[in-house]
mmCIF file of C-alpha atoms and ligand atoms in Angstrom:
data_model
loop_
_atom_site.group_PDB
_atom_site.id
_atom_site.type_symbol
_atom_site.label_atom_id
_atom_site.label_comp_id
_atom_site.label_asym_id
_atom_site.label_seq_id
_atom_site.Cartn_x
_atom_site.Cartn_y
_atom_site.Cartn_z
ATOM 1 C CA MET A 1 120.725 71.404 148.259
ATOM 2 C CA LEU A 2 123.292 74.151 148.411
ATOM 3 C CA LEU A 3 124.011 76.882 150.961
ATOM 4 C CA GLY A 4 125.307 79.822 148.897
ATOM 5 C CA LYS A 5 125.508 82.430 151.616
ATOM 6 C CA ILE A 6 124.912 82.461 155.391
ATOM 7 C CA GLY A 7 121.298 83.251 156.161
ATOM 8 C CA ASP A 8 119.988 82.292 152.693
ATOM 9 C CA PRO A 9 117.693 79.285 152.268
ATOM 10 C CA LEU A 10 119.282 76.255 150.611
ATOM 11 C CA ARG A 11 118.902 76.168 146.828
ATOM 12 C CA GLN A 12 118.276 73.133 144.656
ATOM 13 C CA VAL A 13 121.057 73.017 142.062
ATOM 14 C CA GLU A 14 122.376 70.497 139.542
ATOM 15 C CA MET A 15 126.062 69.679 139.947
ATOM 16 C CA ALA A 16 128.459 67.152 138.448
ATOM 17 C CA ARG A 17 129.102 64.038 140.556
ATOM 18 C CA PRO A 18 132.291 64.586 142.540
ATOM 19 C CA PRO A 19 135.008 62.145 141.401
ATOM 20 C CA PRO A 20 136.456 60.046 144.271
ATOM 21 C CA GLY A 21 140.089 60.985 144.928
ATOM 22 C CA PRO A 22 142.724 58.559 146.246
ATOM 23 C CA GLY A 23 141.370 56.781 149.348
ATOM 24 C CA GLN A 24 137.870 58.145 148.758
ATOM 25 C CA ILE A 25 134.609 56.449 147.897
ATOM 26 C CA LEU A 26 131.740 57.853 145.854
ATOM 27 C CA ILE A 27 128.428 57.271 147.595
ATOM 28 C CA ARG A 28 124.882 57.287 146.307
ATOM 29 C CA VAL A 29 123.156 59.002 149.232
ATOM 30 C CA LEU A 30 120.020 57.188 150.390
ATOM 31 C CA ALA A 31 119.241 59.098 153.577
ATOM 32 C CA CYS A 32 120.757 61.998 155.487
ATOM 33 C CA ALA A 33 119.540 63.047 158.910
ATOM 34 C CA VAL A 34 119.178 66.693 159.857
ATOM 35 C CA CYS A 35 121.201 67.732 162.895
ATOM 36 C CA ARG A 36 120.937 70.842 165.060
ATOM 37 C CA THR A 37 124.509 71.587 163.988
ATOM 38 C CA ASP A 38 123.174 72.075 160.429
ATOM 39 C CA LEU A 39 121.042 74.917 161.807
ATOM 40 C CA HIS A 40 124.104 76.450 163.464
ATOM 41 C CA VAL A 41 125.911 76.224 160.104
ATOM 42 C CA VAL A 42 123.168 77.775 157.950
ATOM 43 C CA ASP A 43 122.508 80.466 160.568
ATOM 44 C CA GLY A 44 126.200 81.411 160.726
ATOM 45 C CA GLU A 45 126.728 80.521 164.394
ATOM 46 C CA LEU A 46 129.590 78.284 163.250
ATOM 47 C CA THR A 47 131.860 80.706 161.509
ATOM 48 C CA ARG A 48 134.153 78.690 159.220
ATOM 49 C CA PRO A 49 131.936 76.918 156.654
ATOM 50 C CA LYS A 50 133.172 76.113 153.180
ATOM 51 C CA LEU A 51 130.969 78.194 150.854
ATOM 52 C CA PRO A 52 129.103 77.331 148.780
ATOM 53 C CA LEU A 53 128.371 74.256 150.896
ATOM 54 C CA ILE A 54 126.304 71.094 150.730
ATOM 55 C CA PRO A 55 125.334 70.560 154.412
ATOM 56 C CA GLY A 56 124.579 67.221 156.101
ATOM 57 C CA HIS A 57 126.732 64.889 158.186
ATOM 58 C CA GLU A 58 124.529 61.910 159.087
ATOM 59 C CA ILE A 59 124.714 60.147 155.745
ATOM 60 C CA VAL A 60 123.707 56.626 154.772
ATOM 61 C CA GLY A 61 124.422 55.490 151.239
ATOM 62 C CA THR A 62 125.753 52.862 148.903
ATOM 63 C CA VAL A 63 129.284 52.791 147.536
ATOM 64 C CA VAL A 64 129.129 53.250 143.745
ATOM 65 C CA GLU A 65 132.741 54.015 142.831
ATOM 66 C CA LEU A 66 136.113 53.450 144.467
ATOM 67 C CA GLY A 67 139.032 55.871 144.379
ATOM 68 C CA LYS A 68 142.605 54.677 144.044
ATOM 69 C CA ASP A 69 143.847 52.427 146.896
ATOM 70 C CA VAL A 70 140.448 51.858 148.492
ATOM 71 C CA ARG A 71 140.480 48.452 150.205
ATOM 72 C CA ARG A 72 138.017 48.744 153.093
ATOM 73 C CA PHE A 73 134.821 48.857 151.046
ATOM 74 C CA LYS A 74 133.506 47.354 147.847
ATOM 75 C CA ILE A 75 130.976 48.643 145.358
ATOM 76 C CA GLY A 76 127.480 48.001 146.739
ATOM 77 C CA HIS A 77 128.455 48.203 150.431
ATOM 78 C CA ARG A 78 126.178 50.316 152.599
ATOM 79 C CA VAL A 79 128.138 52.846 154.614
ATOM 80 C CA GLY A 80 127.574 55.718 157.021
ATOM 81 C CA ILE A 81 129.458 59.017 156.872
ATOM 82 C CA PRO A 82 129.727 61.035 160.101
ATOM 83 C CA TRP A 83 130.753 64.591 161.043
ATOM 84 C CA LEU A 84 134.457 63.783 161.381
ATOM 85 C CA GLY A 85 135.631 63.681 157.768
ATOM 86 C CA TRP A 86 139.426 63.888 157.996
ATOM 87 C CA THR A 87 142.191 64.338 160.560
ATOM 88 C CA CYS A 88 145.908 65.015 160.166
ATOM 89 C CA GLY A 89 147.219 62.012 162.126
ATOM 90 C CA GLN A 90 150.260 64.089 163.153
ATOM 91 C CA CYS A 91 149.256 66.713 165.714
ATOM 92 C CA THR A 92 149.517 66.154 169.474
ATOM 93 C CA TYR A 93 145.806 65.395 169.723
ATOM 94 C CA CYS A 94 145.827 62.868 166.899
ATOM 95 C CA ARG A 95 148.849 61.133 168.408
ATOM 96 C CA ASN A 96 147.191 60.988 171.853
ATOM 97 C CA GLY A 97 144.032 59.255 170.681
ATOM 98 C CA GLN A 98 142.065 62.529 170.675
ATOM 99 C CA GLU A 99 141.521 62.896 166.951
ATOM 100 C CA ASN A 100 138.199 64.564 167.754
ATOM 101 C CA LEU A 101 140.302 67.585 168.792
ATOM 102 C CA CYS A 102 142.672 67.508 165.782
ATOM 103 C CA ASP A 103 144.003 70.989 164.982
ATOM 104 C CA PHE A 104 143.463 70.434 161.269
ATOM 105 C CA ALA A 105 140.301 68.290 161.258
ATOM 106 C CA LYS A 106 137.808 68.565 158.409
ATOM 107 C CA PHE A 107 134.113 68.130 159.017
ATOM 108 C CA THR A 108 131.432 66.711 156.752
ATOM 109 C CA GLY A 109 128.742 69.218 155.821
ATOM 110 C CA TYR A 110 130.806 72.089 157.237
ATOM 111 C CA THR A 111 134.335 72.285 155.846
ATOM 112 C CA LEU A 112 133.672 69.418 153.391
ATOM 113 C CA ASP A 113 130.554 68.952 151.240
ATOM 114 C CA GLY A 114 127.999 66.704 152.922
ATOM 115 C CA GLY A 115 124.926 64.603 152.333
ATOM 116 C CA TYR A 116 122.072 66.939 151.333
ATOM 117 C CA ALA A 117 122.688 65.613 147.825
ATOM 118 C CA ASP A 118 122.252 62.555 145.614
ATOM 119 C CA TYR A 119 125.985 61.798 145.631
ATOM 120 C CA THR A 120 128.911 62.607 147.866
ATOM 121 C CA VAL A 121 132.524 61.519 148.313
ATOM 122 C CA ALA A 122 134.151 60.544 151.603
ATOM 123 C CA ASP A 123 137.509 59.363 152.892
ATOM 124 C CA GLN A 124 137.050 55.607 153.399
ATOM 125 C CA ARG A 125 138.908 55.690 156.738
ATOM 126 C CA TYR A 126 136.179 57.754 158.429
ATOM 127 C CA CYS A 127 133.158 55.761 157.174
ATOM 128 C CA PHE A 128 131.383 52.999 159.079
ATOM 129 C CA PRO A 129 129.539 49.900 157.909
ATOM 130 C CA ILE A 130 125.858 50.158 158.884
ATOM 131 C CA PRO A 131 124.377 47.335 161.018
ATOM 132 C CA GLU A 132 121.965 45.260 158.943
ATOM 133 C CA ILE A 133 118.998 45.544 161.302
ATOM 134 C CA TYR A 134 118.527 49.196 160.369
ATOM 135 C CA SER A 135 116.742 50.671 157.375
ATOM 136 C CA ASP A 136 118.499 53.608 155.707
ATOM 137 C CA THR A 137 116.278 56.215 157.349
ATOM 138 C CA GLU A 138 116.483 54.586 160.791
ATOM 139 C CA ALA A 139 120.264 54.387 160.556
ATOM 140 C CA ALA A 140 120.912 58.000 159.515
ATOM 141 C CA PRO A 141 120.400 59.586 162.983
ATOM 142 C CA LEU A 142 122.855 57.101 164.477
ATOM 143 C CA LEU A 143 125.671 58.882 162.612
ATOM 144 C CA CYS A 144 125.625 62.006 164.794
ATOM 145 C CA ALA A 145 122.734 62.060 167.262
ATOM 146 C CA GLY A 146 123.785 58.509 168.171
ATOM 147 C CA LEU A 147 127.549 58.958 168.078
ATOM 148 C CA ILE A 148 127.767 62.291 169.877
ATOM 149 C CA GLY A 149 125.101 61.089 172.285
ATOM 150 C CA TYR A 150 127.224 58.015 173.004
ATOM 151 C CA ARG A 151 130.387 60.062 173.539
ATOM 152 C CA SER A 152 128.450 62.351 175.913
ATOM 153 C CA LEU A 153 127.129 59.367 177.826
ATOM 154 C CA ILE A 154 130.667 58.016 178.313
ATOM 155 C CA LYS A 155 131.777 61.456 179.518
ATOM 156 C CA ALA A 156 128.863 61.529 181.986
ATOM 157 C CA GLY A 157 130.328 58.507 183.796
ATOM 158 C CA ASN A 158 128.601 55.484 185.259
ATOM 159 C CA GLY A 159 126.167 57.133 187.660
ATOM 160 C CA LYS A 160 122.738 55.568 187.940
ATOM 161 C CA ARG A 161 120.586 58.695 187.704
ATOM 162 C CA LEU A 162 120.996 60.562 184.435
ATOM 163 C CA GLY A 163 119.271 63.774 183.348
ATOM 164 C CA LEU A 164 118.832 64.676 179.663
ATOM 165 C CA TYR A 165 118.078 68.322 178.813
ATOM 166 C CA GLY A 166 116.472 68.746 175.403
ATOM 167 C CA PHE A 167 114.682 65.584 174.343
ATOM 168 C CA GLY A 168 115.388 65.505 170.607
ATOM 169 C CA ALA A 169 117.255 63.161 168.281
ATOM 170 C CA ALA A 170 120.291 62.542 170.496
ATOM 171 C CA ALA A 171 118.420 62.234 173.797
ATOM 172 C CA HIS A 172 115.923 59.741 172.407
ATOM 173 C CA ILE A 173 118.855 57.470 171.477
ATOM 174 C CA VAL A 174 120.841 58.008 174.695
ATOM 175 C CA ALA A 175 117.738 57.285 176.804
ATOM 176 C CA GLN A 176 117.501 53.821 175.233
ATOM 177 C CA ILE A 177 121.171 53.022 175.860
ATOM 178 C CA ALA A 178 121.001 54.284 179.458
ATOM 179 C CA LYS A 179 117.895 52.181 180.112
ATOM 180 C CA TYR A 180 119.679 49.138 178.642
ATOM 181 C CA GLN A 181 122.503 49.864 181.120
ATOM 182 C CA GLN A 182 119.871 49.814 183.889
ATOM 183 C CA ARG A 183 120.110 53.489 184.665
ATOM 184 C CA GLU A 184 117.246 55.825 185.514
ATOM 185 C CA VAL A 185 116.687 58.569 182.959
ATOM 186 C CA TYR A 186 115.109 61.927 183.797
ATOM 187 C CA ALA A 187 113.975 63.887 180.727
ATOM 188 C CA PHE A 188 113.777 67.695 180.625
ATOM 189 C CA THR A 189 111.959 69.431 177.764
ATOM 190 C CA ARG A 190 111.031 72.983 176.821
ATOM 191 C CA PRO A 191 108.634 74.227 179.541
ATOM 192 C CA GLY A 192 105.134 72.973 178.839
ATOM 193 C CA ASP A 193 106.058 70.645 175.959
ATOM 194 C CA THR A 194 103.880 67.832 177.278
ATOM 195 C CA GLU A 195 104.032 66.011 173.958
ATOM 196 C CA ALA A 196 107.829 65.714 174.179
ATOM 197 C CA GLN A 197 107.472 64.611 177.804
ATOM 198 C CA ARG A 198 105.040 61.882 176.770
ATOM 199 C CA PHE A 199 107.466 60.829 174.031
ATOM 200 C CA ALA A 200 110.243 60.564 176.657
ATOM 201 C CA LEU A 201 108.095 58.509 179.036
ATOM 202 C CA ASN A 202 107.152 56.151 176.203
ATOM 203 C CA LEU A 203 110.859 55.508 175.678
ATOM 204 C CA GLY A 204 111.216 54.332 179.261
ATOM 205 C CA THR A 205 112.405 57.411 181.133
ATOM 206 C CA VAL A 206 111.353 57.301 184.814
ATOM 207 C CA TRP A 207 110.431 61.001 184.945
ATOM 208 C CA ALA A 208 109.798 63.785 182.440
ATOM 209 C CA GLY A 209 109.279 67.456 183.166
ATOM 210 C CA SER A 210 110.136 70.990 182.127
ATOM 211 C CA SER A 211 113.734 72.224 182.039
ATOM 212 C CA ASN A 212 112.953 74.882 184.663
ATOM 213 C CA GLU A 213 111.814 72.219 187.165
ATOM 214 C CA LEU A 214 114.030 70.246 189.513
ATOM 215 C CA PRO A 215 113.807 66.453 189.384
ATOM 216 C CA PRO A 216 112.378 64.558 192.397
ATOM 217 C CA VAL A 217 115.845 63.199 193.292
ATOM 218 C CA LYS A 218 119.440 64.451 192.936
ATOM 219 C CA LEU A 219 121.028 63.256 189.688
ATOM 220 C CA ASP A 220 124.516 61.780 189.245
ATOM 221 C CA ALA A 221 124.994 63.380 185.845
ATOM 222 C CA ALA A 222 123.188 65.488 183.290
ATOM 223 C CA ILE A 223 123.729 65.907 179.552
ATOM 224 C CA ILE A 224 122.567 69.120 177.884
ATOM 225 C CA PHE A 225 121.589 68.711 174.235
ATOM 226 C CA ALA A 226 119.637 71.981 173.908
ATOM 227 C CA PRO A 227 121.739 75.007 172.829
ATOM 228 C CA ALA A 228 120.606 77.163 175.763
ATOM 229 C CA GLY A 229 123.273 78.430 178.173
ATOM 230 C CA GLU A 230 120.770 79.001 180.983
ATOM 231 C CA LEU A 231 120.414 75.227 181.272
ATOM 232 C CA ILE A 232 123.921 74.922 182.774
ATOM 233 C CA PRO A 233 123.067 76.499 186.161
ATOM 234 C CA GLN A 234 119.728 74.687 186.025
ATOM 235 C CA ALA A 235 121.451 71.312 185.527
ATOM 236 C CA LEU A 236 124.073 72.089 188.201
ATOM 237 C CA LYS A 237 121.222 72.529 190.676
ATOM 238 C CA ALA A 238 119.797 69.164 189.636
ATOM 239 C CA VAL A 239 122.984 67.117 190.148
ATOM 240 C CA GLY A 240 124.210 65.988 193.563
ATOM 241 C CA LYS A 241 127.718 66.290 195.066
ATOM 242 C CA GLY A 242 130.408 65.203 192.637
ATOM 243 C CA GLY A 243 127.881 65.380 189.786
ATOM 244 C CA ILE A 244 128.831 66.246 186.218
ATOM 245 C CA VAL A 245 127.074 68.355 183.620
ATOM 246 C CA VAL A 246 128.071 67.514 180.042
ATOM 247 C CA CYS A 247 127.329 70.006 177.256
ATOM 248 C CA ALA A 248 126.906 68.006 174.060
ATOM 249 C CA GLY A 249 126.194 70.736 171.525
ATOM 250 C CA ILE A 250 128.683 72.504 169.276
ATOM 251 C CA HIS A 251 127.152 75.895 170.002
ATOM 252 C CA MET A 252 125.318 77.324 172.990
ATOM 253 C CA SER A 253 123.969 80.743 173.939
ATOM 254 C CA ASP A 254 125.928 82.567 176.668
ATOM 255 C CA ILE A 255 125.872 81.077 180.132
ATOM 256 C CA PRO A 256 124.376 83.386 182.756
ATOM 257 C CA THR A 257 126.447 84.045 185.902
ATOM 258 C CA PHE A 258 125.621 81.713 188.744
ATOM 259 C CA PRO A 259 126.556 81.380 192.428
ATOM 260 C CA TYR A 260 129.654 79.322 193.147
ATOM 261 C CA SER A 261 127.629 77.289 195.651
ATOM 262 C CA ILE A 262 125.959 75.304 192.843
ATOM 263 C CA LEU A 263 129.376 74.250 191.467
ATOM 264 C CA TRP A 264 130.871 73.611 194.919
ATOM 265 C CA GLU A 265 131.197 70.052 196.275
ATOM 266 C CA GLU A 266 133.098 68.828 193.247
ATOM 267 C CA ARG A 267 130.407 69.328 190.671
ATOM 268 C CA SER A 268 131.846 69.872 187.194
ATOM 269 C CA VAL A 269 130.849 71.193 183.795
ATOM 270 C CA CYS A 270 132.455 70.046 180.552
ATOM 271 C CA SER A 271 131.781 69.908 176.836
ATOM 272 C CA VAL A 272 131.991 67.136 174.266
ATOM 273 C CA ALA A 273 133.515 67.943 170.890
ATOM 274 C CA ASN A 274 133.116 65.901 167.701
ATOM 275 C CA LEU A 275 133.847 62.171 167.705
ATOM 276 C CA THR A 276 136.659 59.721 167.212
ATOM 277 C CA ARG A 277 136.508 56.722 164.908
ATOM 278 C CA ARG A 278 136.714 54.574 167.999
ATOM 279 C CA ASP A 279 133.476 56.124 169.331
ATOM 280 C CA GLY A 280 131.881 55.190 166.027
ATOM 281 C CA GLU A 281 133.061 51.589 166.125
ATOM 282 C CA GLU A 282 131.950 51.105 169.741
ATOM 283 C CA PHE A 283 128.579 52.722 169.196
ATOM 284 C CA MET A 284 127.819 50.836 165.959
ATOM 285 C CA ALA A 285 128.549 47.581 167.797
ATOM 286 C CA LEU A 286 126.371 48.532 170.785
ATOM 287 C CA ALA A 287 123.337 50.022 168.973
ATOM 288 C CA PRO A 288 121.970 46.746 167.523
ATOM 289 C CA LYS A 289 122.439 44.964 170.865
ATOM 290 C CA VAL A 290 120.222 47.401 172.810
ATOM 291 C CA PRO A 291 118.639 47.531 170.209
ATOM 292 C CA VAL A 292 118.453 51.295 169.701
ATOM 293 C CA ARG A 293 115.387 52.155 167.600
ATOM 294 C CA THR A 294 115.169 55.595 166.087
ATOM 295 C CA GLU A 295 111.997 57.559 165.558
ATOM 296 C CA VAL A 296 112.231 59.493 162.293
ATOM 297 C CA VAL A 297 110.198 62.021 160.338
ATOM 298 C CA THR A 298 111.135 61.852 156.653
ATOM 299 C CA PHE A 299 111.308 64.663 154.109
ATOM 300 C CA HIS A 300 112.360 64.567 150.476
ATOM 301 C CA LEU A 301 115.790 66.021 149.811
ATOM 302 C CA GLU A 302 114.167 68.990 148.045
ATOM 303 C CA GLN A 303 112.329 69.796 151.304
ATOM 304 C CA ALA A 304 115.559 70.377 153.223
ATOM 305 C CA ASN A 305 114.567 73.943 154.161
ATOM 306 C CA GLU A 306 111.247 72.705 155.578
ATOM 307 C CA ALA A 307 113.053 70.009 157.552
ATOM 308 C CA LEU A 308 115.440 72.599 159.017
ATOM 309 C CA ASN A 309 112.534 74.877 159.951
ATOM 310 C CA SER A 310 110.623 72.038 161.618
ATOM 311 C CA LEU A 311 113.702 71.179 163.665
ATOM 312 C CA ARG A 312 114.136 74.817 164.615
ATOM 313 C CA SER A 313 110.577 75.132 165.859
ATOM 314 C CA GLY A 314 110.789 71.937 167.924
ATOM 315 C CA GLU A 315 108.118 70.072 165.951
ATOM 316 C CA ILE A 316 110.174 66.960 165.270
ATOM 317 C CA ARG A 317 109.737 63.890 167.504
ATOM 318 C CA GLY A 318 113.003 62.014 167.246
ATOM 319 C CA ALA A 319 115.001 62.904 164.141
ATOM 320 C CA ALA A 320 114.281 64.539 160.781
ATOM 321 C CA VAL A 321 115.723 62.585 157.850
ATOM 322 C CA LEU A 322 116.039 63.618 154.206
ATOM 323 C CA VAL A 323 115.571 60.899 151.615
ATOM 324 C CA THR A 324 116.567 61.128 147.969
ATOM 325 C CA GLN A 325 113.720 61.170 145.464
ATOM 326 C CA ASP A 326 113.831 57.638 144.096
ATOM 327 C CA CYS A 327 114.539 56.052 147.477
ATOM 328 C CA THR A 328 111.744 54.574 149.580
ATOM 329 C CA GLY A 329 113.764 54.902 152.750
ATOM 330 C CA THR A 330 113.996 51.178 153.410
ATOM 331 C CA SER A 331 116.906 48.960 152.584
HETATM 332 ZN ZN1 LIG B 401 145.578 66.096 164.013
HETATM 333 ZN ZN1 LIG B 402 125.410 66.520 164.172
#
């Protein structure tokens, strides 16, 4: 499913299988989750896409062909391909263990072709083995919603009371990890979205309400997954002294001005960008221990536009996942 031009719907096209280059693997895609970032790409809010582009960066598939010098994987292995597709290994960030900030990084489904397809190629060094307890569809949202959620949770620190703004794919995973770590989770949804609030409570959050409400207690940290800048002052009001507000999305609408008093007392605001391979390894080891279970709504690959629209309108509980035609979605 190909994005030809910003603002156009994706088109179903037939293309030759990409040959795996040195260090790359060719993957038969089994499932690919749909991320909010994909909406930002097709809508042109992220301004540097490769065009035409195959979107999708939460890919689960089977290795079907090995490029030259591939040692990490064998044909038949099930692997996951995340957003971070390549880094230079040379820049200051790469050398300081911050490859997520690499000046020359390439991103799956943005500057590299991604997983809204039957086949894709990936650099073996950035792929992860998928824990066996997960089916293909269940595993797909772990590759971004899970990974970026995990990185955001680390950034939020060890405080006991955690707020999550926007209870979609990432929050529903983070809530399970935070509960496993014996924290209290407070879920904030679009005002009046009682169904999403019920979904959050069923996942073990101690409170669920609308994003324009304040929680019953001061929070230690809040993570904002929704791309709405007005949530930053709202979350700052919800955290106590020394609290942190982590913005987990790649794009957000402008932040309204706010009084300094809500930032005062050592509150802070920061963002989380991309992921490192280390995040991926840590998260893939932790997820089956919790165990993180993902709630998914599946669509056929050809229904990618419908899946994107459902995500946009907030209809999806958990994560939307595309499956390829002849795949049942279970491993
Ligand atoms: Zn670099
Ligand atoms: Zn993503």
